[in-house]
PDB file of C-alpha atoms in Angstrom:
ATOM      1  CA  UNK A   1      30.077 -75.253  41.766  1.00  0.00           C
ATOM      2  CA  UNK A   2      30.129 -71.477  43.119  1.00  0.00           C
ATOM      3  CA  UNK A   3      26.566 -70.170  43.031  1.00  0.00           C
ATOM      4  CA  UNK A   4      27.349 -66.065  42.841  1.00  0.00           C
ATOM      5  CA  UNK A   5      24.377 -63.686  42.873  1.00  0.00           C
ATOM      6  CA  UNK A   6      24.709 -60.026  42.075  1.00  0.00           C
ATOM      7  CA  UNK A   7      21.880 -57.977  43.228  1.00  0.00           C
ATOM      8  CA  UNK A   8      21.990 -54.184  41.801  1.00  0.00           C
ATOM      9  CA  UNK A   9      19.333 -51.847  39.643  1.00  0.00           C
ATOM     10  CA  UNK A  10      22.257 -50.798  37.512  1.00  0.00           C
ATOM     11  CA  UNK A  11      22.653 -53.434  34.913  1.00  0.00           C
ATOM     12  CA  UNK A  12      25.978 -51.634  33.463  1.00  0.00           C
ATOM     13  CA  UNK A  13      27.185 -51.983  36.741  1.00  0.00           C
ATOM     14  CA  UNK A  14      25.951 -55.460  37.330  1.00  0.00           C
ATOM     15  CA  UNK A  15      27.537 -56.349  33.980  1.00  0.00           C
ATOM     16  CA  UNK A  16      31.202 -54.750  35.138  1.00  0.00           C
ATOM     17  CA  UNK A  17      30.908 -56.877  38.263  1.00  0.00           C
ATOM     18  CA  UNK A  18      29.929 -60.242  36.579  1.00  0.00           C
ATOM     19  CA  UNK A  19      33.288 -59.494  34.418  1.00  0.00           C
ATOM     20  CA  UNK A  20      35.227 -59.055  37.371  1.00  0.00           C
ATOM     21  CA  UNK A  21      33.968 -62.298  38.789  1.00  0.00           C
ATOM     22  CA  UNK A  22      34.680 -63.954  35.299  1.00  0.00           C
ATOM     23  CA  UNK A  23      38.249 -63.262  35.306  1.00  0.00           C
ATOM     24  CA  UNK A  24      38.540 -64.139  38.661  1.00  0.00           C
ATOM     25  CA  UNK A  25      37.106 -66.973  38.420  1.00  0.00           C
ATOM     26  CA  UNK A  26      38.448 -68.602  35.250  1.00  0.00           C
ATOM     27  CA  UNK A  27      42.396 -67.459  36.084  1.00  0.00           C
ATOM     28  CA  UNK A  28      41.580 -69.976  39.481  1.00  0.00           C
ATOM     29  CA  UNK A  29      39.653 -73.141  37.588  1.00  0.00           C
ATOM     30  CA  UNK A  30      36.798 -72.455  39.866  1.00  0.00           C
ATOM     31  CA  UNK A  31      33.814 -73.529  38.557  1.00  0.00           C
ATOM     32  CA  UNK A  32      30.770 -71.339  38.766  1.00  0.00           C
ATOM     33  CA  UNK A  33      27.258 -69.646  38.005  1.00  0.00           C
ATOM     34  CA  UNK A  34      26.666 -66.201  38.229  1.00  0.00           C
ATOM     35  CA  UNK A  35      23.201 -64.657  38.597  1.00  0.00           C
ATOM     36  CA  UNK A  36      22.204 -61.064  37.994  1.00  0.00           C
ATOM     37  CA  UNK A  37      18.836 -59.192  40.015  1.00  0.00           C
ATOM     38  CA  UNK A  38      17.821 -55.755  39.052  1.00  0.00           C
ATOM     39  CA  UNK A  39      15.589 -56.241  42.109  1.00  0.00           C
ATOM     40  CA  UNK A  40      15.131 -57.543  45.729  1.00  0.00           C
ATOM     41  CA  UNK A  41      13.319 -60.767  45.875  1.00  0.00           C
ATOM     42  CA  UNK A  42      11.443 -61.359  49.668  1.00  0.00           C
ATOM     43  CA  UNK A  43      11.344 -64.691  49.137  1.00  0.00           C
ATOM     44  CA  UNK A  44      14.690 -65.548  51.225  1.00  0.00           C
ATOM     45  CA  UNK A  45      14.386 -68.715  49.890  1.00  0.00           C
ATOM     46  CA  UNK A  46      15.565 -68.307  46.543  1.00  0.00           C
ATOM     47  CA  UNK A  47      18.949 -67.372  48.349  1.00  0.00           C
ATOM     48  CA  UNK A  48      19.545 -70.778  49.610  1.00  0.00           C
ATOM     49  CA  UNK A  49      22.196 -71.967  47.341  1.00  0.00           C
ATOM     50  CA  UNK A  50      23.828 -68.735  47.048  1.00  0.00           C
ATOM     51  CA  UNK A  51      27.235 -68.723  48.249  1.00  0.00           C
ATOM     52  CA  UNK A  52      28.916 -65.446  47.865  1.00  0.00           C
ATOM     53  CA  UNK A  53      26.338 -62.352  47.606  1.00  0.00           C
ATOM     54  CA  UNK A  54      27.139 -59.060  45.554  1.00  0.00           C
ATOM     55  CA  UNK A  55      24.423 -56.664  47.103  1.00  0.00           C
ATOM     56  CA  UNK A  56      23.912 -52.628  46.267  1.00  0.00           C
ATOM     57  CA  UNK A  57      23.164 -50.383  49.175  1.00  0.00           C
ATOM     58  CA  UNK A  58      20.554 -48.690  46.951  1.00  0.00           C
ATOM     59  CA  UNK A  59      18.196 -50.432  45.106  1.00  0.00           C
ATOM     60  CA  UNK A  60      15.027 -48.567  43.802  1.00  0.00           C
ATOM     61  CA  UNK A  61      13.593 -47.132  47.046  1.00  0.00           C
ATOM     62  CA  UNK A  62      14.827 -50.706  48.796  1.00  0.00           C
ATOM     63  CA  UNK A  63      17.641 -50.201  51.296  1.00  0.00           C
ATOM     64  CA  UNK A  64      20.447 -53.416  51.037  1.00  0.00           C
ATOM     65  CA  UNK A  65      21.153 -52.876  54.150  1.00  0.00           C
ATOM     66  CA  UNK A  66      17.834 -53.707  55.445  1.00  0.00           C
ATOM     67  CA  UNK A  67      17.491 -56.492  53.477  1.00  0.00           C
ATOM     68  CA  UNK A  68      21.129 -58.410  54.238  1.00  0.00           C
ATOM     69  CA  UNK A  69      19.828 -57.765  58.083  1.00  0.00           C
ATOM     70  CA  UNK A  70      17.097 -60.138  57.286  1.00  0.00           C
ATOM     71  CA  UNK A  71      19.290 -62.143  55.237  1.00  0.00           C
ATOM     72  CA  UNK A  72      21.684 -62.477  58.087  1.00  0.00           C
ATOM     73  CA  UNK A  73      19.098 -64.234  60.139  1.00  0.00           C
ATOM     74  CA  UNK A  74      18.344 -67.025  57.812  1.00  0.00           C
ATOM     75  CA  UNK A  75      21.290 -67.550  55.929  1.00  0.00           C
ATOM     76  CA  UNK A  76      24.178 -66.421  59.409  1.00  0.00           C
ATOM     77  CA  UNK A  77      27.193 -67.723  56.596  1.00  0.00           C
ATOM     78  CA  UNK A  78      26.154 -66.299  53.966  1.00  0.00           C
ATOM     79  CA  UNK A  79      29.073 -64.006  52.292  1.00  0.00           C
ATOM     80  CA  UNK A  80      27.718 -60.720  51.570  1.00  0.00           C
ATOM     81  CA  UNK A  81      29.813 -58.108  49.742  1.00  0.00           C
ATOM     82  CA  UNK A  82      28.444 -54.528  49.591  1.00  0.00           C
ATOM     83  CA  UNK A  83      29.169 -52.605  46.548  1.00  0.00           C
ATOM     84  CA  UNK A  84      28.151 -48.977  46.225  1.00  0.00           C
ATOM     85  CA  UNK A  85      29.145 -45.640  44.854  1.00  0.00           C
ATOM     86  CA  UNK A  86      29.278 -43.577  47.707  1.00  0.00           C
ATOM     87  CA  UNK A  87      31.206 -44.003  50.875  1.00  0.00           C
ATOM     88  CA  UNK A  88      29.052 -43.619  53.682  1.00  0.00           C
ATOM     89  CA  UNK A  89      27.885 -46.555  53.623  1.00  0.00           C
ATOM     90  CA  UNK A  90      31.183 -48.343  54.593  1.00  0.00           C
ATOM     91  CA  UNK A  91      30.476 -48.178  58.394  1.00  0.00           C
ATOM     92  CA  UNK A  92      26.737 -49.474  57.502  1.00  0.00           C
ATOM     93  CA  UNK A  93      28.474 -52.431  55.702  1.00  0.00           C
ATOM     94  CA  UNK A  94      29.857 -53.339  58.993  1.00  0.00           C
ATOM     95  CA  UNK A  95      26.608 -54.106  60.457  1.00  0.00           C
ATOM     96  CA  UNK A  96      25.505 -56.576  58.908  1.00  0.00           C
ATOM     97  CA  UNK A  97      29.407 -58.696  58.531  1.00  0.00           C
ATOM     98  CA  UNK A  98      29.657 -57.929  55.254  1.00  0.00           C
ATOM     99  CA  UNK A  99      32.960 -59.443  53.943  1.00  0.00           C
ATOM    100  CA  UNK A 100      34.282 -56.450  52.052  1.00  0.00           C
ATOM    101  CA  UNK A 101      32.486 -52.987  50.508  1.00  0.00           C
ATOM    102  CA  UNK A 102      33.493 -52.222  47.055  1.00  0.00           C
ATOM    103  CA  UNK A 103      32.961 -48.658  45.707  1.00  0.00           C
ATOM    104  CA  UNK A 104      31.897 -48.468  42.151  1.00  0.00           C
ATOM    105  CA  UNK A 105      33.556 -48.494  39.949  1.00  0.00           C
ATOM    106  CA  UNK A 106      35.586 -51.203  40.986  1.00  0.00           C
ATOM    107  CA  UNK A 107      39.251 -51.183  39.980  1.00  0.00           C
ATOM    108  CA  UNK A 108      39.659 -54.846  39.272  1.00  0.00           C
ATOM    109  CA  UNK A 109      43.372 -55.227  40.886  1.00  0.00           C
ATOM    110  CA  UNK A 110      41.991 -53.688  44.244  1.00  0.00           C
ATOM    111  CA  UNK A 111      39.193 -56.291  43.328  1.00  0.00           C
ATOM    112  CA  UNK A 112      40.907 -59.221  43.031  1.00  0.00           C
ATOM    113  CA  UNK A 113      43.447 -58.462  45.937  1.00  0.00           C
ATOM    114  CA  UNK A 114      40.459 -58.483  48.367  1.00  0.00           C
ATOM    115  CA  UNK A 115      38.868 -61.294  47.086  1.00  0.00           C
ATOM    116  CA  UNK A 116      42.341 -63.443  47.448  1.00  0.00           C
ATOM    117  CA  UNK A 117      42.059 -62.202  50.994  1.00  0.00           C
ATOM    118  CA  UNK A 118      39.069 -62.418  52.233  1.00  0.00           C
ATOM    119  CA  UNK A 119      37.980 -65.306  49.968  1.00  0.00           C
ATOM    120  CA  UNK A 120      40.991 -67.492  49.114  1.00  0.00           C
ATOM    121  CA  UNK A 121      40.596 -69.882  51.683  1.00  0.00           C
ATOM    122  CA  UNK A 122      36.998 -70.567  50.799  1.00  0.00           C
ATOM    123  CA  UNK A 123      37.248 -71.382  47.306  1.00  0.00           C
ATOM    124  CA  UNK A 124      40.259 -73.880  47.444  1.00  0.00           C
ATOM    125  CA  UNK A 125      37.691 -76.478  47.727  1.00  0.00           C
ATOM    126  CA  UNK A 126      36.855 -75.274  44.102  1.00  0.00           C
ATOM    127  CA  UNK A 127      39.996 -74.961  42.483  1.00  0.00           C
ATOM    128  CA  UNK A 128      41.091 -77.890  40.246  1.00  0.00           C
ATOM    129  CA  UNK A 129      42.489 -78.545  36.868  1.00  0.00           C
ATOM    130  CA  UNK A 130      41.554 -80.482  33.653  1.00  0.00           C
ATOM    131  CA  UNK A 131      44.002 -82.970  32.826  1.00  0.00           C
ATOM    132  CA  UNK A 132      42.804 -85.163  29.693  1.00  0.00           C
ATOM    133  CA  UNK A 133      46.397 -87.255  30.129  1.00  0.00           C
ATOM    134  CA  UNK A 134      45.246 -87.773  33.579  1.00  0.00           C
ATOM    135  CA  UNK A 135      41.287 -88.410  34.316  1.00  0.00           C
ATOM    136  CA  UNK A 136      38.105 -87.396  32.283  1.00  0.00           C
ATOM    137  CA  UNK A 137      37.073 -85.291  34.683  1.00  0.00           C
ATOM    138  CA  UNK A 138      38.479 -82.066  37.042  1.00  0.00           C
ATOM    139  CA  UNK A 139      40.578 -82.870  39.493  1.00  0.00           C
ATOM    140  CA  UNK A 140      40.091 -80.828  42.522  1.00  0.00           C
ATOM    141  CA  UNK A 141      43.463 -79.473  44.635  1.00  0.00           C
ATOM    142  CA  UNK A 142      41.559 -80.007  47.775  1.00  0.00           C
ATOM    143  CA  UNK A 143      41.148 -83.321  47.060  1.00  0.00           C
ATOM    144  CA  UNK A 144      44.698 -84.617  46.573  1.00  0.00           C
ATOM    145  CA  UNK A 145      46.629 -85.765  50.099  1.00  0.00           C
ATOM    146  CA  UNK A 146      49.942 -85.690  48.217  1.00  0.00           C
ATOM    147  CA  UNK A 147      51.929 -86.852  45.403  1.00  0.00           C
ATOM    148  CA  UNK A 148      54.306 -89.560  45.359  1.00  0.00           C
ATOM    149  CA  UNK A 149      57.494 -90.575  42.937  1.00  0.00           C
ATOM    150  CA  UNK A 150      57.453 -94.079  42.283  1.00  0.00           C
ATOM    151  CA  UNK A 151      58.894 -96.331  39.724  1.00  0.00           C
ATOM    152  CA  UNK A 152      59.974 -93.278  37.109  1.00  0.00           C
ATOM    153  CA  UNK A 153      56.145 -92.334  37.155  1.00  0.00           C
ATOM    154  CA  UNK A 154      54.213 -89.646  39.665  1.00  0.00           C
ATOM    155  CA  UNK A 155      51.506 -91.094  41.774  1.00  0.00           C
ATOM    156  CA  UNK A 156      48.484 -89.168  42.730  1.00  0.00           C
ATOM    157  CA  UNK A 157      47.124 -90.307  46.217  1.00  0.00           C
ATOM    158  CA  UNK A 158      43.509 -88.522  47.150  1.00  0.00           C
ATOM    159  CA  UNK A 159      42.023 -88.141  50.134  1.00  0.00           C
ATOM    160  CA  UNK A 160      39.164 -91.239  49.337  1.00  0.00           C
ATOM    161  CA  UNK A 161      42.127 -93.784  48.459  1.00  0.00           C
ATOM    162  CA  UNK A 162      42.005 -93.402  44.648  1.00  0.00           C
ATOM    163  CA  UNK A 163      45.327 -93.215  43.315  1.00  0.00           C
ATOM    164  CA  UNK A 164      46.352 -91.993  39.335  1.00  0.00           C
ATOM    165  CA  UNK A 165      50.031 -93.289  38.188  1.00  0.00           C
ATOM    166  CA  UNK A 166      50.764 -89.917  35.801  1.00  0.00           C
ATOM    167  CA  UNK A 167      53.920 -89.758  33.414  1.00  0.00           C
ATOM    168  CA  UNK A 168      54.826 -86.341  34.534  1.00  0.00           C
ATOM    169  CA  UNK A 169      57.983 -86.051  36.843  1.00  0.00           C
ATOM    170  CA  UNK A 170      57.692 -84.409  40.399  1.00  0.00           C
ATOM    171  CA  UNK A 171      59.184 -81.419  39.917  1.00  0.00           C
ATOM    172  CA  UNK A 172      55.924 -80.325  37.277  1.00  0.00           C
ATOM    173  CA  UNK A 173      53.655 -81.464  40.620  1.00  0.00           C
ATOM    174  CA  UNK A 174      56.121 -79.245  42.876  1.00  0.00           C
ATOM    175  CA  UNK A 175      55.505 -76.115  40.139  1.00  0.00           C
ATOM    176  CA  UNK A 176      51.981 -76.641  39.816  1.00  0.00           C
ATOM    177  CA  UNK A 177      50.873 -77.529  43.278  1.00  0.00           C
ATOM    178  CA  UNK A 178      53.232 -74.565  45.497  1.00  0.00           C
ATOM    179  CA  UNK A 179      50.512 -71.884  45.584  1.00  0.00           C
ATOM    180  CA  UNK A 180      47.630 -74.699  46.439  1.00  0.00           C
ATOM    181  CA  UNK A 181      49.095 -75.243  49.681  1.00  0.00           C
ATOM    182  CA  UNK A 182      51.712 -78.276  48.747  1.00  0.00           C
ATOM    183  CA  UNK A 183      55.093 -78.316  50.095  1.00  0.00           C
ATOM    184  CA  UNK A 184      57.854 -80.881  49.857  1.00  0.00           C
ATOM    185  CA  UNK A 185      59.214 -82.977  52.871  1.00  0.00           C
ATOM    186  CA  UNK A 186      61.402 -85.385  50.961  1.00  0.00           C
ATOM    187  CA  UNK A 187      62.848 -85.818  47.902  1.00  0.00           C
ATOM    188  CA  UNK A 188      60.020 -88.170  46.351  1.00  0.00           C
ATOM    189  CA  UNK A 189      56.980 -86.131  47.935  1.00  0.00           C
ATOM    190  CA  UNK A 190      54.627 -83.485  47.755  1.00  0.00           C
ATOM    191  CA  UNK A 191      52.287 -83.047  50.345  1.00  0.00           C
ATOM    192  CA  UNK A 192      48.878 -81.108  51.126  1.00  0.00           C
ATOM    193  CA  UNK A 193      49.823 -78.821  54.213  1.00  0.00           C
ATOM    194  CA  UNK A 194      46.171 -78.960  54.773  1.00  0.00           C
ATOM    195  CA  UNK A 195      46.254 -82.956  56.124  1.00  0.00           C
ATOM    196  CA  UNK A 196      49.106 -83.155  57.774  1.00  0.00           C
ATOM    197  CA  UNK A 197      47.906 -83.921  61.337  1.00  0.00           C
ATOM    198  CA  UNK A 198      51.059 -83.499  63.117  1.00  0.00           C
ATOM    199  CA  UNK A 199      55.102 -84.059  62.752  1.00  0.00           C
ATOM    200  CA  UNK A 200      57.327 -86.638  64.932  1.00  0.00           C
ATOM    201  CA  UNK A 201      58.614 -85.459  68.213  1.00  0.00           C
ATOM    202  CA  UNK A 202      62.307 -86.422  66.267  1.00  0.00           C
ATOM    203  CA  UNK A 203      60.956 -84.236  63.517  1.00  0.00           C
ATOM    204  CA  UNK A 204      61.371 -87.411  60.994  1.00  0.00           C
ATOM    205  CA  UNK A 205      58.731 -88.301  59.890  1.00  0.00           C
ATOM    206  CA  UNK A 206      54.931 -86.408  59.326  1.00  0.00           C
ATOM    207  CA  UNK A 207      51.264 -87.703  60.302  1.00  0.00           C
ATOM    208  CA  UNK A 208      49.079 -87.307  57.760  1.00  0.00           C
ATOM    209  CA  UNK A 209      45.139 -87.190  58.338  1.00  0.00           C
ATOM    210  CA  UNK A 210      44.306 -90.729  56.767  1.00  0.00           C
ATOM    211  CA  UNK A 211      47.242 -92.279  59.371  1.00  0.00           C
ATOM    212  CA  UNK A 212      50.068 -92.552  56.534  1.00  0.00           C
ATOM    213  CA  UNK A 213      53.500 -91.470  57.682  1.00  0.00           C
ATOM    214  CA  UNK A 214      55.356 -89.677  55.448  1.00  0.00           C
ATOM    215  CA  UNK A 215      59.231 -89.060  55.627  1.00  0.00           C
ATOM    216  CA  UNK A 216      60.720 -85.733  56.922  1.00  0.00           C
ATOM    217  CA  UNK A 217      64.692 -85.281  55.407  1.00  0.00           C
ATOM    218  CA  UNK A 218      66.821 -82.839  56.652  1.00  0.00           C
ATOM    219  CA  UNK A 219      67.170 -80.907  53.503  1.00  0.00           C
ATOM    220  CA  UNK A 220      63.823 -79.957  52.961  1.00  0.00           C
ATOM    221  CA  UNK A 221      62.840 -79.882  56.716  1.00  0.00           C
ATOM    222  CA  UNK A 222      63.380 -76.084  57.495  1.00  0.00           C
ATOM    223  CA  UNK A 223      61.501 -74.697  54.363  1.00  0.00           C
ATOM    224  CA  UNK A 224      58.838 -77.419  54.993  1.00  0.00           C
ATOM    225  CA  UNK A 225      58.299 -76.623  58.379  1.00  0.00           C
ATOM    226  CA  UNK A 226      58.042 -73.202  57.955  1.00  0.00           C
ATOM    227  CA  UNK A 227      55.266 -73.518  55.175  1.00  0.00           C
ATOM    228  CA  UNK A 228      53.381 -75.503  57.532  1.00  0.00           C
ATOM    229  CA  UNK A 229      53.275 -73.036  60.344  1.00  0.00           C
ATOM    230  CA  UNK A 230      52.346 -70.377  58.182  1.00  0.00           C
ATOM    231  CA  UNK A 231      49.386 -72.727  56.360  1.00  0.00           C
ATOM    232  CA  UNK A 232      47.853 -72.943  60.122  1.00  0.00           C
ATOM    233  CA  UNK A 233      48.140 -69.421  60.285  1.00  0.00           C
ATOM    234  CA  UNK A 234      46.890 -68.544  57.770  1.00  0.00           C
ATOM    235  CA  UNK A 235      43.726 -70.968  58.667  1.00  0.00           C
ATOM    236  CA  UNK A 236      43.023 -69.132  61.655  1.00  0.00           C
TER     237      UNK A 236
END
């Protein structure tokens, strides 16, 4: 789960941002909690299982600034994102890493634009889907190595070994899994770009992280190759 924590005196404000996060959040699956301060806590160590922080540059007579400096030392990954309503700040903002600055109020497409941007990456290990059909519990993108046609049914192979026989055909995985970072090397698989250790000198077959090989055709082999180039890029 995604522990967010919004730090800002302004509860309306506060309030807008939780929405924002909301929306976000529940378009992508990603599970989360969302915690609202109308004050800065000293005790760091109530910050430990935050994972993204939403932190005013004024707070009372408390400077956020100031206080994400300290932060920084403690908690060096911590994602802080500075929201304020006036400007000058930005170059502040800058001091301390923060990820983005957001001036209030927040226009949610410029919101969620940045937060695909800067953020995307991070959350894919939350990102899932709830398949009743399927499993009684989420089923995390990040977690599947790739999908398999076999015997009129669709096989779900994850990375720990488990494998689900579904009744839906591959071209609903190929739909549903494009924009998680899945592409298709052959006509009976979909694979996560994200294992794929390497591809065949021959350019025939593809190494995948758990030391499966998985076919390369020469239909799909352009298209395929190109998504994977642009997944490491993108990963950089």
């Amino acid at each position: 789960m995604l522990n967010v924590l919004i730090i800002d005196d302004d509860l309306k404000d506060s309030k807008d941002l939780e929405k924002l996060c909301i929306h976000y959040f529940n378009k992508r699956n990603i599970d989360y909690k969302i915690s609202i301060e109308l004050k800065l806590n000293e005790n760091l160590d109530t910050l430990s299982n935050v994972d993204i922080l939403f932190l005013d540059v004024e707070i009372g007579n408390n400077n956020g600034i100031e206080f994400s400096k300290k932060l920084r030392k403690v908690y060096p990954e911590l994602m802080i994102i500075i929201t304020s309503k006036y400007s000058q700040y930005l170059i502040d903002g800058y001091s301390i890493d923060a990820k983005r600055y957001f001036l209030k109020p927040i226009d949610e497409n410029i919101f969620n634009e940045e937060m695909e941007n800067v953020l995307g990456a991070t959350f894919q290990k939350y990102m899932g889907f709830y398949d009743s059909k399927i499993a009684p519990y989420k089923i995390h993108y990040d977690k599947i190595l790739y999908v398999e046609f076999l015997n009129r049914a669709t096989v779900l192979h994850f990375l720990n070994g488990v494998q689900i026989k579904t009744s839906y055909p591959l071209k609903y995985w190929i739909e549903k899994l494009t924009e998680y970072g899945f592409a298709q090397p052959y006509k009976c698989y979909v694979v996560n770009l994200k294992y794929i250790s390497g591809i065949s000198k021959d350019e025939r077959d593809l190494f995948l992280s758990n030391n499966e090989k998985i076919p390369l055709s020469k239909f799909y082999k352009k298209a395929f190759i190109d998504n994977y180039y642009r997944s490491l890029f993108k990963s950089l």
